[in-house]
CSV table of C-alpha atoms in Angstrom, one decimal:
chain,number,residue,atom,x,y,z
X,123,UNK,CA,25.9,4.2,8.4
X,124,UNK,CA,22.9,4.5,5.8
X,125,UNK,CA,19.4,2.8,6.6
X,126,UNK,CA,19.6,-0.8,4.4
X,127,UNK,CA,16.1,-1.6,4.6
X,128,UNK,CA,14.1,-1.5,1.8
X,129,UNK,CA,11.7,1.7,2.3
X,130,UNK,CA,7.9,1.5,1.9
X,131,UNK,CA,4.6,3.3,2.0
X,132,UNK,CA,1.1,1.9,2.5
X,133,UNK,CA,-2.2,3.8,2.8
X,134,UNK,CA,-5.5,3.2,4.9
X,135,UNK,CA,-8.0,4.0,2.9
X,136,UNK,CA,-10.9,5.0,4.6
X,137,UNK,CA,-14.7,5.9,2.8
X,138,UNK,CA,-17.1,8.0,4.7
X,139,UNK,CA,-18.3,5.1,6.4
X,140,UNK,CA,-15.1,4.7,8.3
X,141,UNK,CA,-14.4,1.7,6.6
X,142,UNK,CA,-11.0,0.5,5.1
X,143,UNK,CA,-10.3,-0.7,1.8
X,144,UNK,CA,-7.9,-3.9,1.8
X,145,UNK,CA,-7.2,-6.2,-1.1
X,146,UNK,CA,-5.8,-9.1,-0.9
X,147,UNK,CA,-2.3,-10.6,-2.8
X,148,UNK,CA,-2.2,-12.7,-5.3
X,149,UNK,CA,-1.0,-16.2,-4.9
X,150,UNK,CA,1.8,-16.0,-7.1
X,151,UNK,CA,3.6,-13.3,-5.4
X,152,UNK,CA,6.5,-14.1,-3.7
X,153,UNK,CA,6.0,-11.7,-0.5
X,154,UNK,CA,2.9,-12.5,1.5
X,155,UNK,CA,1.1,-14.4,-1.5
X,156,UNK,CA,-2.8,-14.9,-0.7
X,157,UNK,CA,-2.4,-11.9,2.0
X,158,UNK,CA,-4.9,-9.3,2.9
X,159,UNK,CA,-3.3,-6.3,2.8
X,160,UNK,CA,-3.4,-2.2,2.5
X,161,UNK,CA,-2.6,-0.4,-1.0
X,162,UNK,CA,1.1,0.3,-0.9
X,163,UNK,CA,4.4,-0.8,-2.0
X,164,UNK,CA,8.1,-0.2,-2.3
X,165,UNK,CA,9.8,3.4,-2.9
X,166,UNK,CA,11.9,4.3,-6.2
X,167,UNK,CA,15.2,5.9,-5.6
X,168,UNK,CA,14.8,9.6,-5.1
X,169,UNK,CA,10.9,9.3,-4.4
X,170,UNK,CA,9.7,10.5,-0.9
X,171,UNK,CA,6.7,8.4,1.0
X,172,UNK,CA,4.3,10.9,-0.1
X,173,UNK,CA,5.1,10.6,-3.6
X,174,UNK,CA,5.0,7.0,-3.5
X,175,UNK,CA,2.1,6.7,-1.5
X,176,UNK,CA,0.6,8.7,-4.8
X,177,UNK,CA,2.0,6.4,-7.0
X,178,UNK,CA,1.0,3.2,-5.3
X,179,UNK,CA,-3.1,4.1,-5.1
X,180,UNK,CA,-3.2,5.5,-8.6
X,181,UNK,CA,-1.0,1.6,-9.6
X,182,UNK,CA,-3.1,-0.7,-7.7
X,183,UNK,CA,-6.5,1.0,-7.5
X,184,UNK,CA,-7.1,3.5,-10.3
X,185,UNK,CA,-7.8,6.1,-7.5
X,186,UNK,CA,-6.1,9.1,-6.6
X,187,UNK,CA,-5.3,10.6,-3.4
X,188,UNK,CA,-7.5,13.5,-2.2
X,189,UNK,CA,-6.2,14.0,1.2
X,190,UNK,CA,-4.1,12.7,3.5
X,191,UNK,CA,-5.2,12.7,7.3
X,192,UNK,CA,-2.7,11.7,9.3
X,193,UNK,CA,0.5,9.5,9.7
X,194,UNK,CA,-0.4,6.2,11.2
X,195,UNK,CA,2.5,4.6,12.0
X,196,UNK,CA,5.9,3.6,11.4
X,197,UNK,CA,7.2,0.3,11.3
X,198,UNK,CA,9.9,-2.0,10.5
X,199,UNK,CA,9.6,-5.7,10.0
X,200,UNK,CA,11.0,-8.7,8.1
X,201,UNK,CA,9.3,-9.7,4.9
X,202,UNK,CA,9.4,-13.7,4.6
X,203,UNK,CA,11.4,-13.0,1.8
X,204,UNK,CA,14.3,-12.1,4.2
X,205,UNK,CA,14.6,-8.6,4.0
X,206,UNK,CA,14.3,-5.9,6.3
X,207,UNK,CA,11.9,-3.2,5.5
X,208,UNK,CA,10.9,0.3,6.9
X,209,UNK,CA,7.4,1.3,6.1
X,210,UNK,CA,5.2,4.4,6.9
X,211,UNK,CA,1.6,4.1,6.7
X,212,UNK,CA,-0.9,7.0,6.0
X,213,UNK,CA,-4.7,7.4,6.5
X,214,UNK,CA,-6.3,8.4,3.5
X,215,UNK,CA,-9.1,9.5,1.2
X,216,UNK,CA,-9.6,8.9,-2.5
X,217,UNK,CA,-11.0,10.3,-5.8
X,218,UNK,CA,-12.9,7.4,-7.2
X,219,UNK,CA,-15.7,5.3,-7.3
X,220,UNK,CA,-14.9,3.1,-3.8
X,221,UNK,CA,-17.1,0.3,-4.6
X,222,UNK,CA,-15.0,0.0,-8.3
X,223,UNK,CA,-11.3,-0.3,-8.0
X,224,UNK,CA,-9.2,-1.0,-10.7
X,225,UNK,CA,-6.8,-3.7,-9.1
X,226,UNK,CA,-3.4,-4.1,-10.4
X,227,UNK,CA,-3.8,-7.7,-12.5
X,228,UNK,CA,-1.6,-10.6,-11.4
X,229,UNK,CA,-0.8,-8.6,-7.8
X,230,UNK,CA,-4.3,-8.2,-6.1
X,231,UNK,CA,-7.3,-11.0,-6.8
X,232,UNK,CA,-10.1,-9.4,-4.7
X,233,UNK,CA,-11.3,-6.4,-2.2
């Protein structure tokens, strides 16, 4: 029987500080409004957790992904819109100015 959760990717971005970059959700969305939260976001049909995890920094930051370090973790969980999703989280580094994101408008309010 096929996995009917919706898929995800997220990234820890870390600077060389060891510090992680979170931003936090806007009000208005309707999954975890006013959340802090890591970069990340739903996969497109066909597009592997890599390739989204790509996707998602360069969306919601501006940044891109210079290397990946290391899986860490995999979880599933219920959104409190109802559904069930699988997610895979990455620890990160980015091209980009760390102190300047470009946040997606109307998804992410602050960092």
């Amino acid at each position: 029987m096929p996995d009917r959760r919706r898929r995800c990717t997220g990234a820890l971005i870390v600077d060389d500080l060891g510090r992680v970059f979170v931003q936090r959700r806007s009000p208005e969305l309707a999954v975890f409004p006013g959340v802090w939260d890591i970069v990340g976001g739903h996969l497109e049909p066909g597009e592997s957790a890599v390739e989204a995890l790509r996707r998602e920094v360069q969306e919601e930051t501006g940044w891109t992904v210079a290397e990946i370090l290391a899986v860490s973790g995999d979880y599933a969980y219920r959104g409190d819109d109802g559904y069930d999703r699988g997610e895979v989280d990455f620890l990160v580094r980015v091209a980009g100015d760390l102190d300047h994101p470009c946040l997606d408008e109307g998804s992410h309010t602050e960092f």
